[in-house]
Amino acid sequence: MRILLPYISQTGEKLGQSKNLTGGIEKHIHSIYDEFECIPFEVTVKEKSSFAFVQKKLKEAINKYKPDLIYNNYHQKSFMDFNTPILWHWHCVNGGSMQHLTLVHSFNKLKDDLTIVGVSNFQQHTYDSLSDRQGVGRVKFERILKPDYSLEQEVVEPTYDTSTIGRLEKQKDPLFASKIFKDCRIFTTTYEDEIKRAEHNPNSQKAITNYYYKYKDNVKNHFQGISYDETMKQLGEAKVFISTCEYESFGITALEALTRGVPCILCAATEAKSRPFWGTHASSELSPSSDYVKVILKDAPIEDYLNAFDELSKLDRKQIAKDTIEKHKKEDWKKSYEEVFSYTVEKFNKDKFILG
């Protein structure tokens, strides 16, 4: 099956050639590209906000390559009214009221011609809640597709206390970890790359600058823009990984940590208790055991973090890795995508069947 694979080139990188991944979606797109017959479709940062321009490029690519399927995971408005099966893999938790309304509108308009899938039950729950609050119909994901899988990695003895990984922005908030743990290695994108990512949005650039300069003089062991392989090597040397983003929909970095036998502290949202995601975190779904992760409110006392660290650092790292790899087998991951790819094409052709 030939798949047209759109991706955002955040800093000019080419799919399949970059050694420096800038986020979980980028890691996911590389996994899809590596495992399936894909036609890369690059969208630059400047292009992505021009729906009409992207749609024009898409039409040209469809006419040229005649793909069996479009696999889309970021950009809804440009993917309207194509005579080609489309699988939307939605990665956001919720992108705000307007984005949610757009998603609901698109789903209601095109639900007979496309397939929408999500990445976690946590994500589905947040969208259901947002739909109910706005009084609009729910978007029901037809299946939960995990963005990534686990492969056996070397489990090593830890050499330092904690690590975190994230883009250099307030939503991911990786520099927060330095407030909690003195012996913490923080792996982020570079300031320059984050500014480039947001070049279409001056307000976002200003927010990135404010966030960076708020912390930059007080953060030690901050590694910017090092290669993916080196980041993973050092991640495996931590006693505990801390996920500082409250609103992950899946959390590939948490999966990467658990695969290497590193247990996780997950920072949960401190919103009003009436919100469905209060006190919870999507990455807890990834763990094969609730013992391997600790969910802590982001504004909890430091003692809560330190107590969680003490408990987690005593666990059997090899057992964590073994259990995680068993739960997230590559062959199961690939089979689930093959099934949904086929289902999407069949559904588009009106020869529907029920997913197994």
Short mmCIF file of C-alpha atoms in Angstrom, two decimals:
data_model
loop_
_atom_site.label_atom_id
_atom_site.label_comp_id
_atom_site.label_asym_id
_atom_site.label_seq_id
_atom_site.Cartn_x
_atom_site.Cartn_y
_atom_site.Cartn_z
CA MET A 1 0.00 0.00 0.00
CA ARG A 2 1.45 3.36 -1.06
CA ILE A 3 0.94 6.00 1.62
CA LEU A 4 1.28 9.76 1.14
CA LEU A 5 2.92 10.91 4.37
CA PRO A 6 2.70 14.64 5.15
CA TYR A 7 5.12 15.96 7.76
CA ILE A 8 6.17 19.36 9.02
CA SER A 9 9.82 20.17 8.40
CA GLN A 10 10.40 22.15 11.57
CA THR A 11 13.96 23.23 10.94
CA GLY A 12 14.50 22.22 7.31
CA GLU A 13 15.23 18.56 8.02
CA LYS A 14 14.34 15.88 5.46
CA LEU A 15 12.41 12.80 6.51
CA GLY A 16 14.70 9.82 6.87
CA GLN A 17 17.84 11.96 6.99
CA SER A 18 17.68 13.85 10.29
CA LYS A 19 19.63 12.61 13.31
CA ASN A 20 17.98 15.13 15.59
CA LEU A 21 14.27 14.64 16.27
CA THR A 22 12.41 17.66 17.65
CA GLY A 23 9.42 15.93 19.26
CA GLY A 24 7.20 12.88 19.68
CA ILE A 25 5.25 13.41 16.46
CA GLU A 26 8.53 13.67 14.53
CA LYS A 27 9.67 10.38 16.12
CA HIS A 28 6.34 8.81 15.20
CA ILE A 29 6.52 9.97 11.58
CA HIS A 30 10.00 8.47 11.29
CA SER A 31 8.64 5.13 12.57
CA ILE A 32 5.82 5.16 10.00
CA TYR A 33 8.28 6.09 7.25
CA ASP A 34 10.66 3.29 8.23
CA GLU A 35 8.04 0.55 8.41
CA PHE A 36 5.67 1.27 5.51
CA GLU A 37 5.83 2.20 1.84
CA CYS A 38 5.59 5.97 2.19
CA ILE A 39 5.84 8.97 -0.09
CA PRO A 40 7.17 11.87 2.05
CA PHE A 41 5.25 15.13 1.68
CA GLU A 42 7.18 18.00 3.24
CA VAL A 43 5.39 21.06 4.64
CA THR A 44 7.59 23.87 5.95
CA VAL A 45 6.82 25.96 9.01
CA LYS A 46 5.96 28.93 6.82
CA GLU A 47 3.67 26.87 4.58
CA LYS A 48 1.69 25.13 7.31
CA SER A 49 -0.47 28.16 8.19
CA SER A 50 -1.54 28.60 4.56
CA PHE A 51 -4.28 26.02 4.16
CA ALA A 52 -4.93 26.84 0.51
CA PHE A 53 -1.25 26.53 -0.41
CA VAL A 54 -0.88 23.16 1.35
CA GLN A 55 -4.06 21.92 -0.29
CA LYS A 56 -2.72 22.90 -3.71
CA LYS A 57 0.53 21.03 -3.03
CA LEU A 58 -1.48 18.02 -1.86
CA LYS A 59 -3.52 17.90 -5.05
CA GLU A 60 -0.33 18.00 -7.09
CA ALA A 61 1.18 15.18 -5.05
CA ILE A 62 -1.96 13.05 -5.32
CA ASN A 63 -2.06 13.49 -9.08
CA LYS A 64 1.62 12.65 -9.39
CA TYR A 65 1.91 9.67 -7.04
CA LYS A 66 -1.69 8.34 -6.93
CA PRO A 67 -1.37 7.01 -3.37
CA ASP A 68 -3.72 4.40 -1.92
CA LEU A 69 -4.03 6.38 1.30
CA ILE A 70 -3.18 9.75 2.89
CA TYR A 71 -1.91 9.43 6.45
CA ASN A 72 -2.48 12.76 8.20
CA ASN A 73 -1.69 13.63 11.78
CA TYR A 74 -1.56 17.38 12.01
CA HIS A 75 -3.49 19.58 9.63
CA GLN A 76 -7.24 19.24 9.17
CA LYS A 77 -8.32 22.15 6.99
CA SER A 78 -6.05 21.26 4.09
CA PHE A 79 -7.42 17.72 3.90
CA MET A 80 -10.96 18.44 2.80
CA ASP A 81 -12.62 17.11 -0.33
CA PHE A 82 -9.98 14.81 -1.79
CA ASN A 83 -11.07 11.74 -3.70
CA THR A 84 -8.54 9.67 -1.76
CA PRO A 85 -8.91 7.68 1.48
CA ILE A 86 -7.65 9.68 4.47
CA LEU A 87 -6.64 8.39 7.88
CA TRP A 88 -6.48 11.15 10.50
CA HIS A 89 -4.36 10.16 13.47
CA TRP A 90 -5.12 12.81 16.07
CA HIS A 91 -2.26 13.42 18.54
CA CYS A 92 -3.43 16.49 20.47
CA VAL A 93 -5.12 16.27 23.86
CA ASN A 94 -7.26 19.22 22.98
CA GLY A 95 -6.01 22.21 21.10
CA GLY A 96 -8.49 24.72 22.45
CA SER A 97 -12.14 25.40 21.75
CA MET A 98 -11.80 26.66 18.18
CA GLN A 99 -9.61 23.76 17.09
CA HIS A 100 -12.02 21.34 18.70
CA LEU A 101 -15.01 22.88 16.94
CA THR A 102 -13.14 22.60 13.64
CA LEU A 103 -12.45 18.95 14.33
CA VAL A 104 -16.09 18.25 15.20
CA HIS A 105 -17.25 20.09 12.06
CA SER A 106 -14.82 18.17 9.88
CA PHE A 107 -15.82 14.86 11.44
CA ASN A 108 -19.52 15.50 10.93
CA LYS A 109 -18.97 16.58 7.34
CA LEU A 110 -16.61 13.83 6.27
CA LYS A 111 -17.15 10.95 8.70
CA ASP A 112 -18.33 8.63 5.95
CA ASP A 113 -15.21 9.27 3.87
CA LEU A 114 -12.40 9.27 6.42
CA THR A 115 -11.26 7.46 9.52
CA ILE A 116 -10.26 9.30 12.71
CA VAL A 117 -8.18 7.48 15.31
CA GLY A 118 -6.58 8.64 18.55
CA VAL A 119 -3.52 7.80 20.63
CA SER A 120 -4.83 7.18 24.16
CA ASN A 121 -7.98 6.69 26.21
CA PHE A 122 -6.96 9.80 28.17
CA GLN A 123 -7.14 11.78 24.92
CA GLN A 124 -10.61 10.45 24.05
CA HIS A 125 -11.82 11.36 27.54
CA THR A 126 -10.62 14.97 27.26
CA TYR A 127 -12.32 15.40 23.87
CA ASP A 128 -15.56 13.94 25.19
CA SER A 129 -15.49 16.41 28.06
CA LEU A 130 -14.78 19.37 25.76
CA SER A 131 -17.63 18.35 23.44
CA ASP A 132 -20.02 18.12 26.38
CA ARG A 133 -19.01 21.55 27.72
CA GLN A 134 -19.45 23.14 24.29
CA GLY A 135 -22.72 21.33 23.58
CA VAL A 136 -21.47 19.78 20.33
CA GLY A 137 -21.52 16.19 19.15
CA ARG A 138 -18.68 13.96 20.21
CA VAL A 139 -15.90 12.80 17.93
CA LYS A 140 -15.50 9.08 18.49
CA PHE A 141 -12.10 7.69 17.64
CA GLU A 142 -12.58 4.45 15.74
CA ARG A 143 -9.50 2.98 17.33
CA ILE A 144 -6.63 3.92 19.62
CA LEU A 145 -3.37 3.58 17.67
CA LYS A 146 -0.21 3.80 19.76
CA PRO A 147 2.27 6.16 18.10
CA ASP A 148 5.32 4.02 18.81
CA TYR A 149 6.66 0.66 19.96
CA SER A 150 9.48 -0.72 22.11
CA LEU A 151 12.61 -2.54 21.00
CA GLU A 152 15.03 -4.24 23.35
CA GLN A 153 17.67 -1.84 24.67
CA GLU A 154 20.66 -2.26 26.92
CA VAL A 155 19.67 -1.67 30.55
CA VAL A 156 22.55 0.03 32.37
CA GLU A 157 23.30 1.05 35.92
CA PRO A 158 22.29 4.68 36.54
CA THR A 159 24.96 7.35 36.83
CA TYR A 160 22.79 10.32 37.88
CA ASP A 161 19.39 11.01 39.43
CA THR A 162 16.83 12.34 36.93
CA SER A 163 16.37 13.45 33.34
CA THR A 164 13.70 15.11 31.28
CA ILE A 165 13.22 15.68 27.55
CA GLY A 166 11.11 18.33 25.84
CA ARG A 167 10.89 21.18 23.41
CA LEU A 168 12.11 24.48 24.78
CA GLU A 169 8.67 25.99 25.40
CA LYS A 170 6.33 26.67 28.29
CA GLN A 171 3.78 23.97 27.44
CA LYS A 172 6.40 21.23 27.61
CA ASP A 173 8.18 23.08 30.44
CA PRO A 174 11.34 20.91 30.59
CA LEU A 175 13.32 23.49 32.57
CA PHE A 176 10.84 23.05 35.44
CA ALA A 177 12.68 19.86 36.40
CA SER A 178 15.67 21.88 37.61
CA LYS A 179 13.48 23.35 40.37
CA ILE A 180 12.88 19.90 41.83
CA PHE A 181 16.06 17.90 41.33
CA LYS A 182 19.60 19.22 41.60
CA ASP A 183 21.13 16.24 39.78
CA CYS A 184 18.99 16.46 36.65
CA ARG A 185 19.97 16.39 32.97
CA ILE A 186 17.62 18.36 30.75
CA PHE A 187 17.51 17.60 27.02
CA THR A 188 15.78 20.15 24.80
CA THR A 189 15.68 21.56 21.32
CA THR A 190 17.86 24.63 20.81
CA TYR A 191 16.52 28.10 21.42
CA GLU A 192 17.27 28.95 17.79
CA ASP A 193 15.29 25.95 16.51
CA GLU A 194 12.30 26.81 18.68
CA ILE A 195 12.31 30.37 17.37
CA LYS A 196 12.45 28.98 13.83
CA ARG A 197 9.55 26.61 14.54
CA ALA A 198 7.44 29.61 15.53
CA GLU A 199 8.56 31.98 12.78
CA HIS A 200 4.98 32.20 11.48
CA ASN A 201 3.75 33.40 14.90
CA PRO A 202 5.50 36.40 16.59
CA ASN A 203 3.48 35.89 19.78
CA SER A 204 4.75 32.32 20.09
CA GLN A 205 8.29 33.50 19.50
CA LYS A 206 7.90 36.06 22.28
CA ALA A 207 6.59 33.39 24.65
CA ILE A 208 9.54 31.11 23.84
CA THR A 209 11.99 33.94 24.48
CA ASN A 210 10.35 34.82 27.80
CA TYR A 211 10.40 31.18 28.91
CA TYR A 212 14.03 30.65 27.95
CA TYR A 213 15.42 33.78 29.56
CA LYS A 214 13.40 33.19 32.72
CA TYR A 215 15.40 30.01 33.41
CA LYS A 216 18.58 30.07 31.37
CA ASP A 217 20.97 31.48 33.99
CA ASN A 218 19.79 29.08 36.71
CA VAL A 219 19.69 25.72 34.91
CA LYS A 220 22.64 23.34 35.00
CA ASN A 221 23.18 20.27 32.81
CA HIS A 222 21.01 21.67 30.03
CA PHE A 223 21.79 19.91 26.74
CA GLN A 224 20.37 21.63 23.66
CA GLY A 225 20.05 20.02 20.26
CA ILE A 226 22.17 16.92 20.81
CA SER A 227 21.45 13.90 18.61
CA TYR A 228 18.56 11.55 19.27
CA ASP A 229 20.90 8.57 19.81
CA GLU A 230 23.01 10.43 22.37
CA THR A 231 19.89 11.68 24.16
CA MET A 232 18.57 8.12 24.43
CA LYS A 233 21.93 6.86 25.72
CA GLN A 234 21.97 9.44 28.49
CA LEU A 235 18.27 8.91 29.23
CA GLY A 236 19.03 5.27 29.98
CA GLU A 237 21.61 6.32 32.58
CA ALA A 238 19.07 8.18 34.74
CA LYS A 239 17.60 6.66 37.87
CA VAL A 240 14.20 8.27 37.15
CA PHE A 241 12.68 10.17 34.21
CA ILE A 242 10.37 13.12 34.89
CA SER A 243 7.72 14.12 32.35
CA THR A 244 7.10 17.82 32.93
CA CYS A 245 4.34 18.35 30.35
CA GLU A 246 0.90 18.12 31.96
CA TYR A 247 -1.05 17.65 28.75
CA GLU A 248 0.64 14.82 26.89
CA SER A 249 -1.70 12.70 24.81
CA PHE A 250 0.66 9.71 24.72
CA GLY A 251 4.18 10.64 25.82
CA ILE A 252 6.73 8.89 23.62
CA THR A 253 9.60 10.02 25.87
CA ALA A 254 8.01 8.18 28.81
CA LEU A 255 7.79 5.05 26.67
CA GLU A 256 11.44 5.46 25.67
CA ALA A 257 12.39 5.73 29.35
CA LEU A 258 10.42 2.66 30.43
CA THR A 259 11.87 0.68 27.52
CA ARG A 260 15.32 1.34 29.00
CA GLY A 261 14.19 0.34 32.49
CA VAL A 262 13.86 3.91 33.76
CA PRO A 263 10.73 4.49 35.89
CA CYS A 264 8.82 7.75 35.51
CA ILE A 265 7.44 10.66 37.49
CA LEU A 266 4.54 12.19 35.54
CA CYS A 267 3.52 15.79 36.29
CA ALA A 268 -0.27 16.09 36.25
CA ALA A 269 -2.44 19.10 35.56
CA THR A 270 -3.37 21.35 38.48
CA GLU A 271 -6.54 22.66 36.84
CA ALA A 272 -9.88 22.72 38.66
CA LYS A 273 -10.90 19.31 39.97
CA SER A 274 -13.98 19.35 37.74
CA ARG A 275 -11.77 18.93 34.68
CA PRO A 276 -11.35 15.31 33.56
CA PHE A 277 -7.57 15.49 33.34
CA TRP A 278 -7.02 16.84 36.85
CA GLY A 279 -4.59 14.62 38.71
CA THR A 280 -4.10 12.23 35.77
CA HIS A 281 -1.56 11.79 33.00
CA ALA A 282 -1.83 10.02 29.65
CA SER A 283 1.57 8.36 29.96
CA SER A 284 0.37 6.25 32.88
CA GLU A 285 -1.47 4.16 30.23
CA LEU A 286 1.88 3.21 28.70
CA SER A 287 3.29 1.55 31.78
CA PRO A 288 2.83 -2.21 32.11
CA SER A 289 2.48 -1.70 35.86
CA SER A 290 1.20 1.15 37.99
CA ASP A 291 4.25 0.59 40.19
CA TYR A 292 6.57 1.88 37.46
CA VAL A 293 5.13 5.40 37.34
CA LYS A 294 4.11 8.03 39.88
CA VAL A 295 1.60 10.73 38.93
CA ILE A 296 2.13 13.94 40.92
CA LEU A 297 0.34 17.27 40.67
CA LYS A 298 2.66 19.79 39.05
CA ASP A 299 2.47 22.18 42.01
CA ALA A 300 2.86 19.49 44.69
CA PRO A 301 5.41 20.03 47.47
CA ILE A 302 8.98 19.05 46.63
CA GLU A 303 8.75 16.33 49.28
CA ASP A 304 6.18 14.49 47.14
CA TYR A 305 8.61 14.41 44.24
CA LEU A 306 11.50 13.28 46.43
CA ASN A 307 9.44 10.50 48.02
CA ALA A 308 8.35 9.29 44.58
CA PHE A 309 11.98 9.34 43.43
CA ASP A 310 13.05 7.24 46.43
CA GLU A 311 10.40 4.61 45.71
CA LEU A 312 10.97 4.44 41.97
CA SER A 313 14.76 4.32 42.13
CA LYS A 314 14.60 1.05 44.11
CA LEU A 315 12.74 -0.86 41.38
CA ASP A 316 14.18 -3.63 39.20
CA ARG A 317 15.19 -1.83 35.99
CA LYS A 318 15.51 -5.00 33.92
CA GLN A 319 12.00 -6.06 34.86
CA ILE A 320 10.61 -2.64 33.90
CA ALA A 321 12.24 -2.90 30.47
CA LYS A 322 11.13 -6.51 29.94
CA ASP A 323 7.50 -5.76 30.83
CA THR A 324 7.41 -2.61 28.70
CA ILE A 325 8.79 -4.35 25.61
CA GLU A 326 6.25 -7.13 26.03
CA LYS A 327 3.39 -4.63 26.19
CA HIS A 328 4.59 -2.55 23.23
CA LYS A 329 5.83 -5.16 20.75
CA LYS A 330 6.78 -3.84 17.36
CA GLU A 331 4.92 -6.61 15.52
CA ASP A 332 1.69 -5.78 17.37
CA TRP A 333 2.16 -2.07 16.64
CA LYS A 334 2.73 -2.68 12.93
CA LYS A 335 -0.20 -5.08 12.64
CA SER A 336 -2.57 -2.53 14.20
CA TYR A 337 -1.58 0.05 11.56
CA GLU A 338 -1.90 -2.41 8.71
CA GLU A 339 -5.43 -3.23 9.86
CA VAL A 340 -6.49 0.41 10.09
CA PHE A 341 -4.90 1.31 6.76
CA SER A 342 -6.91 -1.45 5.09
CA TYR A 343 -10.06 -0.49 6.99
CA THR A 344 -9.73 3.15 5.89
CA VAL A 345 -9.50 2.19 2.23
CA GLU A 346 -12.40 -0.23 2.53
CA LYS A 347 -14.53 2.33 4.33
CA PHE A 348 -13.83 4.94 1.69
CA ASN A 349 -14.92 2.46 -0.95
CA LYS A 350 -18.13 1.83 1.01
CA ASP A 351 -17.31 -1.81 1.55
CA LYS A 352 -17.29 -1.49 5.34
CA PHE A 353 -16.35 -4.10 7.87
CA ILE A 354 -15.86 -4.13 11.61
CA LEU A 355 -12.36 -3.86 12.98
CA GLY A 356 -11.25 -6.90 14.89
#
